[in-house]
GROMACS .gro file of N, CA and C in nm:
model
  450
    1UNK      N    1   0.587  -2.025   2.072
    1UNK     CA    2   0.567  -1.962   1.944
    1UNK      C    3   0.493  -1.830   1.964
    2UNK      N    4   0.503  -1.727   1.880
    2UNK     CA    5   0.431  -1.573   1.891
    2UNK      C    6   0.406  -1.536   1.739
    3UNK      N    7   0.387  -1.419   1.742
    3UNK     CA    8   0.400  -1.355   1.606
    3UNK      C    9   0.437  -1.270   1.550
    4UNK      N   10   0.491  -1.254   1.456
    4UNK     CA   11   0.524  -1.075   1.438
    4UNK      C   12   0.497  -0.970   1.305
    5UNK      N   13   0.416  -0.921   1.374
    5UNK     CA   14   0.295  -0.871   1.256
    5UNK      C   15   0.454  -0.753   1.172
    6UNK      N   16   0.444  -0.718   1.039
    6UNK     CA   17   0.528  -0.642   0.982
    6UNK      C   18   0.432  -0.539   0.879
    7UNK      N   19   0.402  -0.484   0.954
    7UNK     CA   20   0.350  -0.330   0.829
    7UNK      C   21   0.381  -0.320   0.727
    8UNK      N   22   0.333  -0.303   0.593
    8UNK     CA   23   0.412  -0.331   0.455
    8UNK      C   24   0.366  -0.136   0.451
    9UNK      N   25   0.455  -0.114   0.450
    9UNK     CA   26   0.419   0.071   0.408
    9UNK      C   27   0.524   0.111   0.244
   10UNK      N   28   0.601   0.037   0.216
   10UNK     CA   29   0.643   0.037   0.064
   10UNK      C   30   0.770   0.159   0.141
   11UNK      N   31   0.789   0.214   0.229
   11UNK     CA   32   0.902   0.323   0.253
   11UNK      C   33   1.051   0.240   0.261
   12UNK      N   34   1.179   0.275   0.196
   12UNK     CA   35   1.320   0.221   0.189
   12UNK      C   36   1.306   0.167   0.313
   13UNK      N   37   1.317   0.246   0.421
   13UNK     CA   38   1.363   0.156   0.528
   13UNK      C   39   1.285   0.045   0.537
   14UNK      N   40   1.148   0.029   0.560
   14UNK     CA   41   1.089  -0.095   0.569
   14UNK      C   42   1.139  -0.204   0.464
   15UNK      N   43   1.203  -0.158   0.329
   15UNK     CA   44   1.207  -0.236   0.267
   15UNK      C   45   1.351  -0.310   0.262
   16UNK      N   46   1.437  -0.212   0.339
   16UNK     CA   47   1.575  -0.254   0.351
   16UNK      C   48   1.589  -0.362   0.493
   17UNK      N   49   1.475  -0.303   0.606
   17UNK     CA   50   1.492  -0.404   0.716
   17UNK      C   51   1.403  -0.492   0.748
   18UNK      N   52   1.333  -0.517   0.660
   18UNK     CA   53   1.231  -0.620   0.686
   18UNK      C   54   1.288  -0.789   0.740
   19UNK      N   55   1.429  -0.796   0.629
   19UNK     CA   56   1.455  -0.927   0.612
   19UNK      C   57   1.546  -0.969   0.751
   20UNK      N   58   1.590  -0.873   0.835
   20UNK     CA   59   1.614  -0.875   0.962
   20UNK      C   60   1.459  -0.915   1.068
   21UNK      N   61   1.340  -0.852   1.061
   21UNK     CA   62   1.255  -0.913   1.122
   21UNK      C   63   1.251  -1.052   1.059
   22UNK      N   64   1.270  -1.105   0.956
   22UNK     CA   65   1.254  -1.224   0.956
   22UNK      C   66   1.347  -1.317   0.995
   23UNK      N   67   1.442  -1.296   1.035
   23UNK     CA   68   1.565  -1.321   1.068
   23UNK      C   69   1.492  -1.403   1.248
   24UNK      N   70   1.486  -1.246   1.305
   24UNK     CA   71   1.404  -1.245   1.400
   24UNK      C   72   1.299  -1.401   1.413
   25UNK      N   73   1.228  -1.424   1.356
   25UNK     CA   74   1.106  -1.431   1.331
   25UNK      C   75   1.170  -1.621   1.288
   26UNK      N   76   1.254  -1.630   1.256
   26UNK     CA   77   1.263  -1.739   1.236
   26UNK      C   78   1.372  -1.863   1.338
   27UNK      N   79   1.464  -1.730   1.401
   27UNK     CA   80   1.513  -1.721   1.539
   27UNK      C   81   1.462  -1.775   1.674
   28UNK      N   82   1.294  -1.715   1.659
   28UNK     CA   83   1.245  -1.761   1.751
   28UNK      C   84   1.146  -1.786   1.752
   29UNK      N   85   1.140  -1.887   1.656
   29UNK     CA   86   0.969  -1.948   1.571
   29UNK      C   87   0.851  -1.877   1.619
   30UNK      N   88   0.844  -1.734   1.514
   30UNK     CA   89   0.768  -1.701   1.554
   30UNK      C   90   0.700  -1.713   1.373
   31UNK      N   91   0.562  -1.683   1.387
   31UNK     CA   92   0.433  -1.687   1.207
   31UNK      C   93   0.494  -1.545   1.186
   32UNK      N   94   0.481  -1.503   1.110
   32UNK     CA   95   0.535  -1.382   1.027
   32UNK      C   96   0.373  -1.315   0.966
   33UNK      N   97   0.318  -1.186   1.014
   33UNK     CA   98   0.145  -1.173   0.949
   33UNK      C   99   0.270  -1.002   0.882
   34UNK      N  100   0.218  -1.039   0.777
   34UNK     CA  101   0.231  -0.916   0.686
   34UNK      C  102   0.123  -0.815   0.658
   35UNK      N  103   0.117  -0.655   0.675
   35UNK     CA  104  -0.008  -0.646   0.724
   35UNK      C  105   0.004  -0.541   0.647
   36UNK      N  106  -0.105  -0.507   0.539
   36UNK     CA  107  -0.146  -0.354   0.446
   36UNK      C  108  -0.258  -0.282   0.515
   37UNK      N  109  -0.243  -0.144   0.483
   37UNK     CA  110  -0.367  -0.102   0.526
   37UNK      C  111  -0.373   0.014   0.402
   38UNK      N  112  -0.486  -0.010   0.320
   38UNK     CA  113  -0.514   0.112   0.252
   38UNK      C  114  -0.587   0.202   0.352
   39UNK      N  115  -0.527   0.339   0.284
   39UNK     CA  116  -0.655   0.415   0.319
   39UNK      C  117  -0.689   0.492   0.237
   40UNK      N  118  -0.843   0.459   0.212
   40UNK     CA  119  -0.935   0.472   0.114
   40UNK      C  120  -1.014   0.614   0.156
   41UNK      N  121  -1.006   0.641   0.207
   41UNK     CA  122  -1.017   0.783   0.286
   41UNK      C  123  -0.994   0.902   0.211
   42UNK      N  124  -0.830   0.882   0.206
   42UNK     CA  125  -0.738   1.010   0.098
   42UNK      C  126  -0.819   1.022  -0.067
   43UNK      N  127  -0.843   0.848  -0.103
   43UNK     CA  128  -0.944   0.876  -0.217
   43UNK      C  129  -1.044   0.948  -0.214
   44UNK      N  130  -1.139   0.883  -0.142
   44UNK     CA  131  -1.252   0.976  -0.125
   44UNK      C  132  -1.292   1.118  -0.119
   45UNK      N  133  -1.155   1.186  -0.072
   45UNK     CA  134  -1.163   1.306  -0.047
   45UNK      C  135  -1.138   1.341  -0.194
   46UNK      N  136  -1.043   1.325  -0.247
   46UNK     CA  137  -1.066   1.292  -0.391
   46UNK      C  138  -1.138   1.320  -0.494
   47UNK      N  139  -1.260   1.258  -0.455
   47UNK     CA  140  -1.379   1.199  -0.491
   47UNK      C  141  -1.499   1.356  -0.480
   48UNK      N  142  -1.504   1.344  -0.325
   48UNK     CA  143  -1.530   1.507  -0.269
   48UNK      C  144  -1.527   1.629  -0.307
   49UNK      N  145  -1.412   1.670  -0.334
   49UNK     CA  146  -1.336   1.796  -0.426
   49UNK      C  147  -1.397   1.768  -0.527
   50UNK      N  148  -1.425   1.652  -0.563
   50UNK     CA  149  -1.446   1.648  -0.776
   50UNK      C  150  -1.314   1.649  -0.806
   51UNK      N  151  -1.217   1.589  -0.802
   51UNK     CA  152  -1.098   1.560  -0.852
   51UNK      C  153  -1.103   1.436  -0.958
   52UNK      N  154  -1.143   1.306  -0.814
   52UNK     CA  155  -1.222   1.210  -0.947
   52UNK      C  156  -1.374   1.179  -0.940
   53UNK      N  157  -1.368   1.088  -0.995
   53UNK     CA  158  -1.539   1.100  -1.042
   53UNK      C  159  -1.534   0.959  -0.968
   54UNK      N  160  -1.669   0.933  -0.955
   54UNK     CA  161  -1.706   0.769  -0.917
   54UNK      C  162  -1.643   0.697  -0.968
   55UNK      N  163  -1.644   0.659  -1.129
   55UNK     CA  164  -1.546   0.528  -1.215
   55UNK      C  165  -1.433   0.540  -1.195
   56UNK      N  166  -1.366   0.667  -1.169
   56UNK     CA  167  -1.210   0.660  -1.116
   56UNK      C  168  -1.186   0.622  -0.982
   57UNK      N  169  -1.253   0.628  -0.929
   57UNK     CA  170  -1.261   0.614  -0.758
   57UNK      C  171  -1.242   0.437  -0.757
   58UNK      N  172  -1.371   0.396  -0.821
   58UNK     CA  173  -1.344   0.246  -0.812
   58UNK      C  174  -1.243   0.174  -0.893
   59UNK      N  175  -1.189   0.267  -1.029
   59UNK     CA  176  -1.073   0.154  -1.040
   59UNK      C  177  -0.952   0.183  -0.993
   60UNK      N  178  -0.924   0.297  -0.926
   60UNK     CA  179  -0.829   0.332  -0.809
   60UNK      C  180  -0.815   0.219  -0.734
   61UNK      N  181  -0.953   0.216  -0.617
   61UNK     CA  182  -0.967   0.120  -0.543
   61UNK      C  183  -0.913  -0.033  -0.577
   62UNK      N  184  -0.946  -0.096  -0.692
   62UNK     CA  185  -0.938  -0.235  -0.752
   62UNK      C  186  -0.804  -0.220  -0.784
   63UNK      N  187  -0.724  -0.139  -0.848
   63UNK     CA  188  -0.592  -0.161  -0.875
   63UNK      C  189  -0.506  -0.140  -0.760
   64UNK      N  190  -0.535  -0.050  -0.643
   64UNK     CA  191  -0.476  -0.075  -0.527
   64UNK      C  192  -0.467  -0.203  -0.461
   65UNK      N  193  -0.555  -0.264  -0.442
   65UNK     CA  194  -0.638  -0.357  -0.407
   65UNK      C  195  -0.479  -0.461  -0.436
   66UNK      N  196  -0.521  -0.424  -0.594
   66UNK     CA  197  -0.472  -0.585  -0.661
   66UNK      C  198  -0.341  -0.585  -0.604
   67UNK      N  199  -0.261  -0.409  -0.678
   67UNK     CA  200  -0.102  -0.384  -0.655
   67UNK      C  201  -0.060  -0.438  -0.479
   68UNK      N  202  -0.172  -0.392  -0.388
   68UNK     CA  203  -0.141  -0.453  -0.265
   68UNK      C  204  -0.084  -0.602  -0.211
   69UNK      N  205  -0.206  -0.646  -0.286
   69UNK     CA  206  -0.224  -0.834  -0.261
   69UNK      C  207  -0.119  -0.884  -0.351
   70UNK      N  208  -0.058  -0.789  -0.481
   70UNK     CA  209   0.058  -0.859  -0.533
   70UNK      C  210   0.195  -0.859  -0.429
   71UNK      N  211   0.206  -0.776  -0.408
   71UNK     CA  212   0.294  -0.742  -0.340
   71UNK      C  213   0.296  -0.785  -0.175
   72UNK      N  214   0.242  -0.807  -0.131
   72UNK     CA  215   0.226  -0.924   0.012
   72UNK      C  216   0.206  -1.082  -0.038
   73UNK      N  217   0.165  -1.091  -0.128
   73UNK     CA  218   0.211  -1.253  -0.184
   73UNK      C  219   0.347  -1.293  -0.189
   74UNK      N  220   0.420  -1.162  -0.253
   74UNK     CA  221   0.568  -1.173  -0.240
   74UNK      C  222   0.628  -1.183  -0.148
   75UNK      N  223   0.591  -1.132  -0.040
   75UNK     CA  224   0.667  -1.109   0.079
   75UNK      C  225   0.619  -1.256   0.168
   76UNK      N  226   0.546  -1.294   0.191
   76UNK     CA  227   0.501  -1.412   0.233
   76UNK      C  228   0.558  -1.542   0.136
   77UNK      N  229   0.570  -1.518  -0.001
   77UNK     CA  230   0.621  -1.634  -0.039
   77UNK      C  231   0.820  -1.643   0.001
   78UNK      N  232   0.842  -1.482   0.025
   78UNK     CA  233   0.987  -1.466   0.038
   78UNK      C  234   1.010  -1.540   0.193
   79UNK      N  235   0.885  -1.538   0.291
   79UNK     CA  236   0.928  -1.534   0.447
   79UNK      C  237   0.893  -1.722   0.417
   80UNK      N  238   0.822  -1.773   0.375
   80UNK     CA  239   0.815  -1.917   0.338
   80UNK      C  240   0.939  -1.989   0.279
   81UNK      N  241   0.996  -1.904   0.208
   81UNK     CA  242   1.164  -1.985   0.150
   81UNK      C  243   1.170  -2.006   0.218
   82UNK      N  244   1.250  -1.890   0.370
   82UNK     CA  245   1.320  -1.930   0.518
   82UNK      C  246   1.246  -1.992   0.512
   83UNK      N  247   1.122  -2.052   0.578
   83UNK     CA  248   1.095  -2.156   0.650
   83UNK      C  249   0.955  -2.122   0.756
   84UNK      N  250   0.993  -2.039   0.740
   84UNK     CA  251   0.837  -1.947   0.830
   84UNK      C  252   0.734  -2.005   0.783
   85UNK      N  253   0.632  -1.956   0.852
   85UNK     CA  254   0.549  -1.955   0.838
   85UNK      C  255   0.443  -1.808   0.852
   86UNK      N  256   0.384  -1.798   0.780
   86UNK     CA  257   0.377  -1.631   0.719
   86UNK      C  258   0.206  -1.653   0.655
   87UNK      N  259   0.122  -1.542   0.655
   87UNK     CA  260   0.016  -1.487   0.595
   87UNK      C  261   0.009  -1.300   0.548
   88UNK      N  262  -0.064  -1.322   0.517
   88UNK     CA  263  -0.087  -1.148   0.505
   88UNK      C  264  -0.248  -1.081   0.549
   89UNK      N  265  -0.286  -0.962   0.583
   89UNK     CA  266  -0.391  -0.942   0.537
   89UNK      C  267  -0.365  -0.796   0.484
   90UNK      N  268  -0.521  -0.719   0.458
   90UNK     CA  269  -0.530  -0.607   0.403
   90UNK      C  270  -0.630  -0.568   0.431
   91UNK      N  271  -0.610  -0.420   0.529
   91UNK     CA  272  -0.676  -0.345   0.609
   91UNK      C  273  -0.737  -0.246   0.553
   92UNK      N  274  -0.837  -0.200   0.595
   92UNK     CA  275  -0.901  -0.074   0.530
   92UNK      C  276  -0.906   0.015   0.622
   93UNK      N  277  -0.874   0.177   0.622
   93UNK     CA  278  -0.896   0.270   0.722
   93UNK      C  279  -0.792   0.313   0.750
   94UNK      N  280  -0.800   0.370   0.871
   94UNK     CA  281  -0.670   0.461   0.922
   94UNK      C  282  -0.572   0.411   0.960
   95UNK      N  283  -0.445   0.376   0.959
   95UNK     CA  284  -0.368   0.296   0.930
   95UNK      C  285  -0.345   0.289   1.079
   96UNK      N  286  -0.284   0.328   1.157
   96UNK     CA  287  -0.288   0.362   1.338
   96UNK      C  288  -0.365   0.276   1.376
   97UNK      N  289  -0.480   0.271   1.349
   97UNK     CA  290  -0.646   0.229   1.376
   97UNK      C  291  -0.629   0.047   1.369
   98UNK      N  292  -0.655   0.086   1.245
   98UNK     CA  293  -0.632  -0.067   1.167
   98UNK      C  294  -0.511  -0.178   1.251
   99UNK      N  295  -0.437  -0.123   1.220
   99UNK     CA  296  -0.271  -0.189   1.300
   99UNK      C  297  -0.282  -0.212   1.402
  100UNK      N  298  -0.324  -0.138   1.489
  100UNK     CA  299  -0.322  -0.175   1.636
  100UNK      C  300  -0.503  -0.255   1.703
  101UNK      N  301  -0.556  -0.243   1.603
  101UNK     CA  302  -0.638  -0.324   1.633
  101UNK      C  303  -0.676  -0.462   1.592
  102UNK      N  304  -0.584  -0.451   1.475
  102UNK     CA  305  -0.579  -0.606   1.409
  102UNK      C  306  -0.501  -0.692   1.515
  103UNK      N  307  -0.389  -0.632   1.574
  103UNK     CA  308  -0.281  -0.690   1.657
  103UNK      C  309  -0.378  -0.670   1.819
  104UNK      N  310  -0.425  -0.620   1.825
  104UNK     CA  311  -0.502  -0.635   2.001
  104UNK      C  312  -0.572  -0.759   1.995
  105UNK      N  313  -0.650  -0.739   1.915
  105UNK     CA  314  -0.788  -0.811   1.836
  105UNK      C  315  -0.693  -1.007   1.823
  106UNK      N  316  -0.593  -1.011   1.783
  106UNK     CA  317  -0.584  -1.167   1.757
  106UNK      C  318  -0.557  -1.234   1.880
  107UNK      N  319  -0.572  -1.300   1.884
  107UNK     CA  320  -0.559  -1.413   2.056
  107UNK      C  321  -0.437  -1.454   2.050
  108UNK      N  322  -0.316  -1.429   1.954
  108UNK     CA  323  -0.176  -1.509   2.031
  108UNK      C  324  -0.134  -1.442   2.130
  109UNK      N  325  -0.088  -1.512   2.203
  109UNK     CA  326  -0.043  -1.422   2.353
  109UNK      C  327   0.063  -1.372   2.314
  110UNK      N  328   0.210  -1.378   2.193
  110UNK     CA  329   0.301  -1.345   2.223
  110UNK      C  330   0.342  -1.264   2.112
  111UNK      N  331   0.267  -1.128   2.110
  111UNK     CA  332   0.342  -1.062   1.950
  111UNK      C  333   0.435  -0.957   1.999
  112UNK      N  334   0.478  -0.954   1.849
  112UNK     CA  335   0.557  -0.882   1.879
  112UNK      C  336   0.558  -0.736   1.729
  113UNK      N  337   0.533  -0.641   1.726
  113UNK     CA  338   0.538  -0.532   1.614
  113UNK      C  339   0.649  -0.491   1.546
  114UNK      N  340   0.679  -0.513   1.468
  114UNK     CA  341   0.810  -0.471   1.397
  114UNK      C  342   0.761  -0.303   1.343
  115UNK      N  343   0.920  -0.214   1.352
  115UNK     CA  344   0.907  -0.088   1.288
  115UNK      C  345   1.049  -0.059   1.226
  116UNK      N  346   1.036  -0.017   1.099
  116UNK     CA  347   1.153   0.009   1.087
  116UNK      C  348   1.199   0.162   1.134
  117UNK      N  349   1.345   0.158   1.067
  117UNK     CA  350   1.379   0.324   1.139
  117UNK      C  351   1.465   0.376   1.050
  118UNK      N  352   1.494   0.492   1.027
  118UNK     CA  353   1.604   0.552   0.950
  118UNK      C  354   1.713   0.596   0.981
  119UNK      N  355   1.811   0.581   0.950
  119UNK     CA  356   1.934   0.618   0.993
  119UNK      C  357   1.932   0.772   0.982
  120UNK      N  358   1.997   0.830   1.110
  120UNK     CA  359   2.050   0.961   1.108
  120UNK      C  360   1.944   1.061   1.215
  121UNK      N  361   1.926   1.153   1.245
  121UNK     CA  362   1.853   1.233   1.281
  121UNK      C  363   1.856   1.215   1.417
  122UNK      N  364   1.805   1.270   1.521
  122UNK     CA  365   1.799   1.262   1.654
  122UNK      C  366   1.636   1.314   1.716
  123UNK      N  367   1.569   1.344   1.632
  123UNK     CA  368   1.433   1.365   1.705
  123UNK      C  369   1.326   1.264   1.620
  124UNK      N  370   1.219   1.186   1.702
  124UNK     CA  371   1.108   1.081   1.652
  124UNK      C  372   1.109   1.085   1.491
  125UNK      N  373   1.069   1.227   1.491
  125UNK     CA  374   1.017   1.239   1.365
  125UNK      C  375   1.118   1.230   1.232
  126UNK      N  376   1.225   1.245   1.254
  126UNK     CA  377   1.319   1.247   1.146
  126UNK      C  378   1.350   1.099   1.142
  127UNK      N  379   1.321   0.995   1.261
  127UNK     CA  380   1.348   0.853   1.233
  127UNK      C  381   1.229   0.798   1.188
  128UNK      N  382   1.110   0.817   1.210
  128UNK     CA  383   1.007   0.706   1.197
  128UNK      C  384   0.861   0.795   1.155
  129UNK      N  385   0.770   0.749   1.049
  129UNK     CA  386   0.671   0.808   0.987
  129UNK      C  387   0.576   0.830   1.137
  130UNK      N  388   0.464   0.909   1.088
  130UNK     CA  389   0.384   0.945   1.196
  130UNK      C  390   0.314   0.816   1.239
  131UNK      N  391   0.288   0.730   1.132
  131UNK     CA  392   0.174   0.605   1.222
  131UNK      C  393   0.272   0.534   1.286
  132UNK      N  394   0.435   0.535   1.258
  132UNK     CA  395   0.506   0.431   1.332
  132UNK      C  396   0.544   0.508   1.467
  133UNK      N  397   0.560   0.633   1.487
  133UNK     CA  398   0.574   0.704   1.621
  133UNK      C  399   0.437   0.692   1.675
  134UNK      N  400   0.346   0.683   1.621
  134UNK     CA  401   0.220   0.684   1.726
  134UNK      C  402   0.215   0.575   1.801
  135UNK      N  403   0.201   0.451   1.704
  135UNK     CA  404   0.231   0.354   1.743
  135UNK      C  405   0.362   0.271   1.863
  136UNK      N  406   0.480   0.349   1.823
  136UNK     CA  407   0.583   0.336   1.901
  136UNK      C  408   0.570   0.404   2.106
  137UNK      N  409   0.464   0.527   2.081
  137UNK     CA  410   0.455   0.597   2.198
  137UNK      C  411   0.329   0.574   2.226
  138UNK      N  412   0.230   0.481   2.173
  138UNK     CA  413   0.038   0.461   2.264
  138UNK      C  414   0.021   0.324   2.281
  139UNK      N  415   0.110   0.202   2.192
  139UNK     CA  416   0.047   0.101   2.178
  139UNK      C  417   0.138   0.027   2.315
  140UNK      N  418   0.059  -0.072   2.358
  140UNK     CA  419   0.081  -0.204   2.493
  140UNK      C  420   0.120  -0.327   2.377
  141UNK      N  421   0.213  -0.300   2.301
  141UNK     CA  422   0.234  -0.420   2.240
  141UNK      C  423   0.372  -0.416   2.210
  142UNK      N  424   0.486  -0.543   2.234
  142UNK     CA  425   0.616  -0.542   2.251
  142UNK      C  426   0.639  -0.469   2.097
  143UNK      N  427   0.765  -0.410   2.070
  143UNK     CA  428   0.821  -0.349   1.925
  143UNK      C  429   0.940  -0.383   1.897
  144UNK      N  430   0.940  -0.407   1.753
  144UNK     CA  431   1.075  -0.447   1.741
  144UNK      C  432   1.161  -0.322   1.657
  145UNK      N  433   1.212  -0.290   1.690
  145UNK     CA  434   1.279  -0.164   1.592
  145UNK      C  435   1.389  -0.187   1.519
  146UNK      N  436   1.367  -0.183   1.386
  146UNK     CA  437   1.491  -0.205   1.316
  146UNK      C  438   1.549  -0.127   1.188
  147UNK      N  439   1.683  -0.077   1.225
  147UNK     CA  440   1.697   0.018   1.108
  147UNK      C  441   1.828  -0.081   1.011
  148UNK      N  442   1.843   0.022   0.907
  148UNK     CA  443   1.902  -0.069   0.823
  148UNK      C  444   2.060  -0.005   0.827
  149UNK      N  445   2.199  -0.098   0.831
  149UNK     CA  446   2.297  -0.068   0.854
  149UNK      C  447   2.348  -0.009   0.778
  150UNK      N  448   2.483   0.047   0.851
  150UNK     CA  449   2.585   0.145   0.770
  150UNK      C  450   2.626   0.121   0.629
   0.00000   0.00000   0.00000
């Protein structure tokens, strides 16, 4: 058994190929960790400028929060139909940061990272967001790459 952590970043492709990592994932009994990362950062700066004020800052925060945890309930109750077995969490910080240290950081010996990809283009950047190329070219952790078909 292993695991395979899935980035929830809300972008089409992730949302078109996810159900292939689970595919994956149930293929070869692996737990399914669904993984958010705000970053609360971009608020702040926000905050900084005087754009918002403190009370906007925090119910920013709380409705992210919530909209997050709604939305990984879903996806975990969707990877539980199949048969998986599935959690979520929700990260705070730099998303790069967060991701690859949540996944160093757990003791299963056998993960595996899912990324999705976009059809078309021929250089990194036109297939995959910046935290998923960073990730794709620094991290020691197997990847699964999956784009969504024709």
């Amino acid at each position: 058994m292993g695991k395979i952590y899935i980035p929830i970043t809300g972008s089409p492709e992730g949302r078109k190929a996810y159900k292939k990592a689970l595919s994956f994932a149930r293929n070869h009994n692996f737990e399914v960790v669904f993984m958010a990362v705000m970053n609360i950062e971009l608020v702040n700066k926000l905050k900084r400028y005087k754009v918002f004020v403190e009370e906007e800052v925090k119910k920013y925060h709380e409705t992210m929060k919530t909209d997050t945890e709604k939305y990984l309930n879903f996806m975990v109750k969707e990877a539980r139909n199949m048969g998986l077995e599935a959690c979520h969490v929700v990260l705070l910080g730099d998303p790069y940061f967060e991701i690859y240290n949540y996944i160093k950081n757990d003791k299963e010996v056998h993960k595996v990272l899912f990324i999705p990809k976009k059809l078309g283009g021929i250089k990194l950047k036109d297939i995959f967001s910046a935290v998923e190329r960073r990730l794709l070219l620094t991290v020691d952790i197997d990847i699964l790459v999956i784009g969504e078909e024709l």
